[in-house]
Amino acid sequence: MLTTRLANGWVQAKVPLPFSLRWVNAYLAGNGGKWAVIDPGLRTEETEAFWERTLRELGIAWKDIDSIVLTHHHPDHYGLAGLFQERTGAPVWISETSAAWAERMWGEVETFSGELLAALARHGFPDELAEGMRAHLAGVKRQVAPRPRELALLPEPGERFRLAGLSWEPIAGEGHAPGHRALYEPESGVMVCGDQVLPRITPNIAWLPGGDPDPLGSYIRSLEGMLGLRVSLALPGHMDPFADFDGRLRELIAHHERRLAQIADLLDEAGPLTGFELCDRLFSERIRGNSHNHRFAMSETIAHAERLVFAGTAAVADAAGHSPVRYRKA
Ligand SMILES: [Zn+2]
């Protein structure tokens, strides 16, 4: 079943993805015959066909869609926004920071991939793997085209946002993607999570050049900030809706604490190590020959190592700016 009618009347659509996550959730929120689409998915021939079929089955015409909402700029959420806008004329809502990162990453993919590869090289990523990653990133360009033209900016946290006849609080959450916004509706207890909180899998923590220097610290603070919210239905960007939001926040925090302890031990036993060497020890089997997974694993590893540096548990072995950067136990 590729669509599910949810308890609040919305529709969850499992939009197919050509990588290991298998699908991204788009949510369709109806109100008086009009529909908002949250995170329509990556653009591929398969997803275009998916949406033609799904909208027909749901009895929704393109003209019935009056808003497109993006939790963040990652291609599996943002990729189809421009095509949806062409077909519907609807505004694309996104945070100002996410919009700027979409421009940086997908406006000039070659420039961004050059900056990313230079940064990864400083963390020991070998030249012979760089070409595969460059080619992979270049391939993303067609999965986010056409890019949406007219962006409507989601309000800043603290202000309200109307969606499907209800008043929502945008919740800022750094660590996975700069400018990420979850959407929370306190009266019904619905939380649109984006990728900030996922069941069963841990969201990737993204260290990126020119981004947050301590994304894992920001991520954990964002989870702690959501503890205690009354959530009856959590709608994640991947996997299925779930109820125990607070429990999942605690599991994610505990996961990263264990991971940090594991990395501190590795640095103690085998350090100093580069980000690449640490990544290999942590993820070896899952990243071999897969540039997509390798990029996420490197980003995640550096985010953890930098968190340890910020916490004073680890240090950069040679602080004189030598390349590659090696981490050691402090
Ligand atoms: Zn994401």
XYZ file of C-alpha atoms and ligand atoms in Angstrom:
331
model
C 0.000 0.000 0.000
C 1.581 3.237 -1.090
C -0.916 5.600 0.508
C -2.435 5.437 3.973
C -5.287 7.502 5.392
C -4.147 8.761 8.806
C -6.145 9.247 11.995
C -6.251 13.020 11.451
C -7.659 12.638 7.915
C -4.361 13.367 6.158
C -2.818 11.010 3.617
C 0.666 9.515 3.959
C 2.150 8.807 0.512
C 5.261 6.603 0.357
C 7.184 8.183 -2.502
C 9.773 5.715 -3.833
C 13.506 6.439 -3.494
C 16.305 4.797 -5.482
C 18.460 4.230 -2.386
C 18.486 2.237 0.822
C 15.856 4.335 2.640
C 13.359 3.008 0.024
C 10.770 5.757 0.440
C 10.201 9.287 1.690
C 6.858 10.243 3.214
C 4.887 13.005 1.602
C 1.854 14.107 3.577
C -1.286 15.465 1.940
C -3.327 17.717 4.194
C -6.835 18.511 2.965
C -9.094 21.403 3.885
C -12.309 22.312 2.066
C -11.335 20.604 -1.200
C -7.846 22.164 -1.250
C -4.686 20.264 -0.415
C -1.263 21.059 0.947
C 1.552 18.684 0.032
C 4.421 18.374 2.502
C 7.786 17.122 1.108
C 6.760 15.761 -2.329
C 9.947 13.706 -2.850
C 12.905 13.252 -5.168
C 12.375 13.806 -8.884
C 12.765 10.655 -10.962
C 10.658 9.108 -13.741
C 9.352 6.668 -11.162
C 8.204 9.383 -8.731
C 6.517 11.391 -11.494
C 4.536 8.294 -12.487
C 3.880 7.590 -8.808
C 2.276 11.001 -8.289
C 0.148 10.850 -11.455
C -1.261 7.516 -10.292
C -1.601 8.478 -6.626
C -3.384 11.791 -7.219
C -5.757 10.086 -9.667
C -6.549 7.362 -7.128
C -7.149 9.963 -4.402
C -9.339 12.071 -6.701
C -7.049 15.104 -6.305
C -6.419 17.304 -9.362
C -3.204 19.310 -9.671
C -5.275 22.507 -9.394
C -6.599 21.338 -6.013
C -3.101 21.649 -4.523
C -2.724 25.161 -3.115
C 0.515 24.889 -1.135
C 3.743 22.918 -1.113
C 5.606 22.816 2.200
C 9.219 21.679 2.627
C 10.686 20.711 5.985
C 14.197 21.059 4.534
C 16.189 21.263 1.310
C 17.468 17.670 0.992
C 16.785 16.283 -2.503
C 14.543 13.444 -1.322
C 12.154 16.055 0.151
C 12.730 19.094 -2.076
C 13.388 17.476 -5.462
C 9.844 17.538 -6.869
C 8.850 20.929 -5.436
C 9.599 22.778 -8.676
C 7.613 20.334 -10.810
C 4.689 20.524 -8.357
C 4.856 24.311 -8.558
C 4.831 24.221 -12.380
C 1.750 22.001 -12.379
C -0.190 23.738 -9.589
C 1.013 27.347 -9.436
C 1.152 26.899 -5.652
C 3.702 28.632 -3.437
C 6.591 26.571 -2.060
C 7.038 27.195 1.671
C 10.522 26.689 3.092
C 12.628 28.320 5.817
C 14.941 31.138 4.802
C 18.045 29.169 5.852
C 16.914 26.037 3.962
C 16.261 28.163 0.883
C 19.798 29.574 1.093
C 21.268 26.061 1.404
C 19.161 24.814 -1.508
C 20.667 27.625 -3.560
C 24.191 26.807 -2.364
C 23.962 23.055 -2.902
C 21.664 22.694 -5.909
C 22.168 26.066 -7.618
C 25.866 25.404 -8.201
C 26.336 21.701 -7.618
C 29.887 21.679 -9.053
C 31.056 24.518 -6.775
C 29.475 22.935 -3.727
C 30.850 19.485 -4.487
C 34.341 21.024 -4.917
C 34.060 22.666 -1.488
C 32.760 19.488 0.101
C 35.481 17.301 -1.415
C 38.199 19.755 -0.346
C 36.807 19.663 3.201
C 36.602 15.859 3.211
C 40.174 15.652 1.864
C 41.295 17.633 4.942
C 39.704 14.810 6.953
C 41.686 12.167 5.086
C 39.199 11.250 2.358
C 41.402 9.760 -0.404
C 41.622 11.235 -3.893
C 40.786 7.908 -5.540
C 37.295 7.981 -3.968
C 36.656 11.660 -4.715
C 35.694 11.154 -8.364
C 32.878 8.748 -7.473
C 31.502 11.238 -4.988
C 31.769 14.123 -7.461
C 29.869 12.091 -10.077
C 27.255 11.110 -7.516
C 26.665 14.745 -6.512
C 26.491 15.846 -10.163
C 23.740 13.256 -10.650
C 21.617 14.906 -7.949
C 21.149 17.976 -10.150
C 18.508 16.354 -12.352
C 16.727 14.985 -9.261
C 16.052 18.520 -7.979
C 15.091 20.062 -11.345
C 13.264 22.203 -12.135
C 13.964 24.126 -8.950
C 11.018 26.059 -7.506
C 10.976 29.685 -8.630
C 8.820 31.496 -6.143
C 9.572 30.678 -2.539
C 7.340 31.672 0.353
C 9.270 31.825 3.610
C 8.061 29.807 6.562
C 7.735 32.066 9.610
C 10.407 32.012 12.268
C 9.868 29.802 15.324
C 7.538 31.520 17.778
C 5.228 32.707 15.011
C 2.321 30.621 13.750
C 1.774 29.153 10.280
C -1.641 28.182 8.867
C -1.830 24.838 7.113
C -4.915 22.747 6.291
C -7.126 25.019 8.387
C -4.997 24.689 11.522
C -2.422 26.916 13.187
C 1.073 25.377 13.373
C 4.241 26.214 15.259
C 7.389 25.827 13.166
C 10.058 24.162 15.316
C 13.656 24.904 14.380
C 16.029 21.977 14.602
C 19.636 22.058 13.517
C 22.007 19.105 13.077
C 20.394 17.154 10.241
C 19.918 20.059 7.837
C 20.482 23.773 8.406
C 17.174 25.611 8.776
C 15.145 22.403 9.197
C 11.583 23.016 10.380
C 9.301 20.521 12.039
C 5.678 21.639 12.306
C 3.723 21.194 15.514
C 0.002 21.665 16.114
C -0.520 21.784 19.901
C -4.316 21.369 19.934
C -4.350 18.044 18.039
C -0.820 17.018 19.067
C 0.314 16.350 15.482
C 4.053 16.760 14.825
C 5.331 16.821 11.250
C 8.893 15.687 11.985
C 10.655 16.035 8.635
C 13.937 14.181 9.190
C 14.653 15.652 12.628
C 13.101 12.703 14.489
C 12.712 9.332 12.764
C 11.563 5.977 14.139
C 13.863 2.913 13.833
C 16.682 4.784 12.077
C 18.784 7.675 13.326
C 18.725 10.825 11.187
C 22.060 11.615 9.587
C 23.976 14.332 11.412
C 25.487 16.524 8.756
C 28.808 18.238 9.253
C 29.307 20.399 6.148
C 31.909 23.014 5.206
C 30.543 26.481 5.893
C 27.820 25.049 8.118
C 27.297 24.605 11.840
C 30.719 23.707 13.375
C 29.025 21.520 16.024
C 25.961 19.996 14.321
C 25.666 17.101 16.761
C 25.647 19.471 19.754
C 22.910 21.502 18.038
C 20.994 18.342 17.200
C 20.990 17.019 20.755
C 19.909 20.446 22.061
C 17.044 20.465 19.556
C 15.868 17.028 20.748
C 16.114 18.112 24.384
C 14.098 21.221 23.515
C 11.223 19.064 22.217
C 11.050 16.790 25.279
C 7.724 17.145 27.064
C 5.722 18.417 24.065
C 2.325 16.758 23.928
C 2.503 14.728 20.712
C -0.219 12.211 19.854
C 0.820 11.539 16.245
C 4.361 11.980 14.932
C 4.643 12.080 11.130
C 8.254 11.342 10.157
C 9.940 11.907 6.790
C 10.877 8.220 6.542
C 9.430 5.006 8.014
C 5.906 5.080 9.476
C 3.979 7.427 11.779
C 4.425 6.690 15.468
C 3.019 7.725 18.829
C 5.778 7.694 21.462
C 7.559 10.885 20.450
C 9.147 11.580 23.834
C 10.437 7.993 24.027
C 12.000 8.309 20.583
C 13.697 11.601 21.540
C 15.278 9.854 24.547
C 16.412 6.893 22.424
C 18.063 9.200 19.885
C 19.870 11.162 22.600
C 21.053 7.890 24.202
C 22.204 6.561 20.805
C 24.461 9.577 20.249
C 25.826 9.400 23.782
C 26.806 5.750 23.195
C 28.296 6.643 19.834
C 30.354 9.459 21.356
C 31.663 7.118 24.048
C 32.555 4.518 21.393
C 34.492 7.100 19.361
C 36.280 8.411 22.461
C 37.353 4.789 23.177
C 38.548 4.323 19.585
C 40.654 7.480 19.815
C 42.029 6.290 23.133
C 42.997 2.854 21.755
C 44.021 3.649 18.190
C 44.334 7.448 17.900
C 45.283 9.790 16.514
C 42.895 9.032 13.647
C 41.595 11.045 10.715
C 37.870 11.393 10.093
C 38.255 8.921 7.223
C 39.987 6.331 9.422
C 37.363 6.740 12.132
C 34.585 6.461 9.553
C 36.071 3.244 8.208
C 36.170 1.723 11.689
C 32.588 2.758 12.424
C 30.861 2.028 9.110
C 33.234 -0.144 7.062
C 30.815 -2.674 5.582
C 27.964 -0.287 4.869
C 29.874 2.253 2.796
C 32.110 0.194 0.498
C 31.654 1.399 -3.078
C 28.603 3.519 -2.237
C 29.394 7.230 -2.599
C 25.980 8.266 -1.292
C 26.338 6.327 1.960
C 30.019 7.216 2.252
C 29.279 10.957 2.138
C 26.698 10.603 4.923
C 29.017 8.398 6.984
C 31.930 10.864 6.703
C 29.687 13.765 7.612
C 28.272 11.859 10.580
C 31.725 10.784 11.800
C 33.201 14.290 11.638
C 30.112 15.648 13.452
C 30.778 13.219 16.320
C 34.527 13.904 16.436
C 33.894 17.662 16.477
C 31.314 17.231 19.291
C 34.038 15.471 21.331
C 36.412 18.356 20.598
C 33.774 20.907 21.693
C 33.200 18.842 24.853
C 36.938 18.752 25.593
C 37.042 14.925 25.382
C 39.049 14.898 22.129
C 41.477 17.281 20.498
C 42.994 17.850 17.087
C 46.367 16.092 17.269
C 48.351 18.688 15.379
C 46.761 22.061 15.874
C 49.060 23.781 13.394
C 46.489 23.400 10.610
C 48.214 20.430 8.970
C 46.237 18.234 6.638
C 44.763 15.733 7.179
C 43.216 16.601 10.532
C 43.834 13.869 13.119
C 41.783 13.493 16.277
C 43.190 12.205 19.568
C 41.860 11.691 23.054
C 42.250 14.918 25.038
Zn 17.038 15.015 5.186
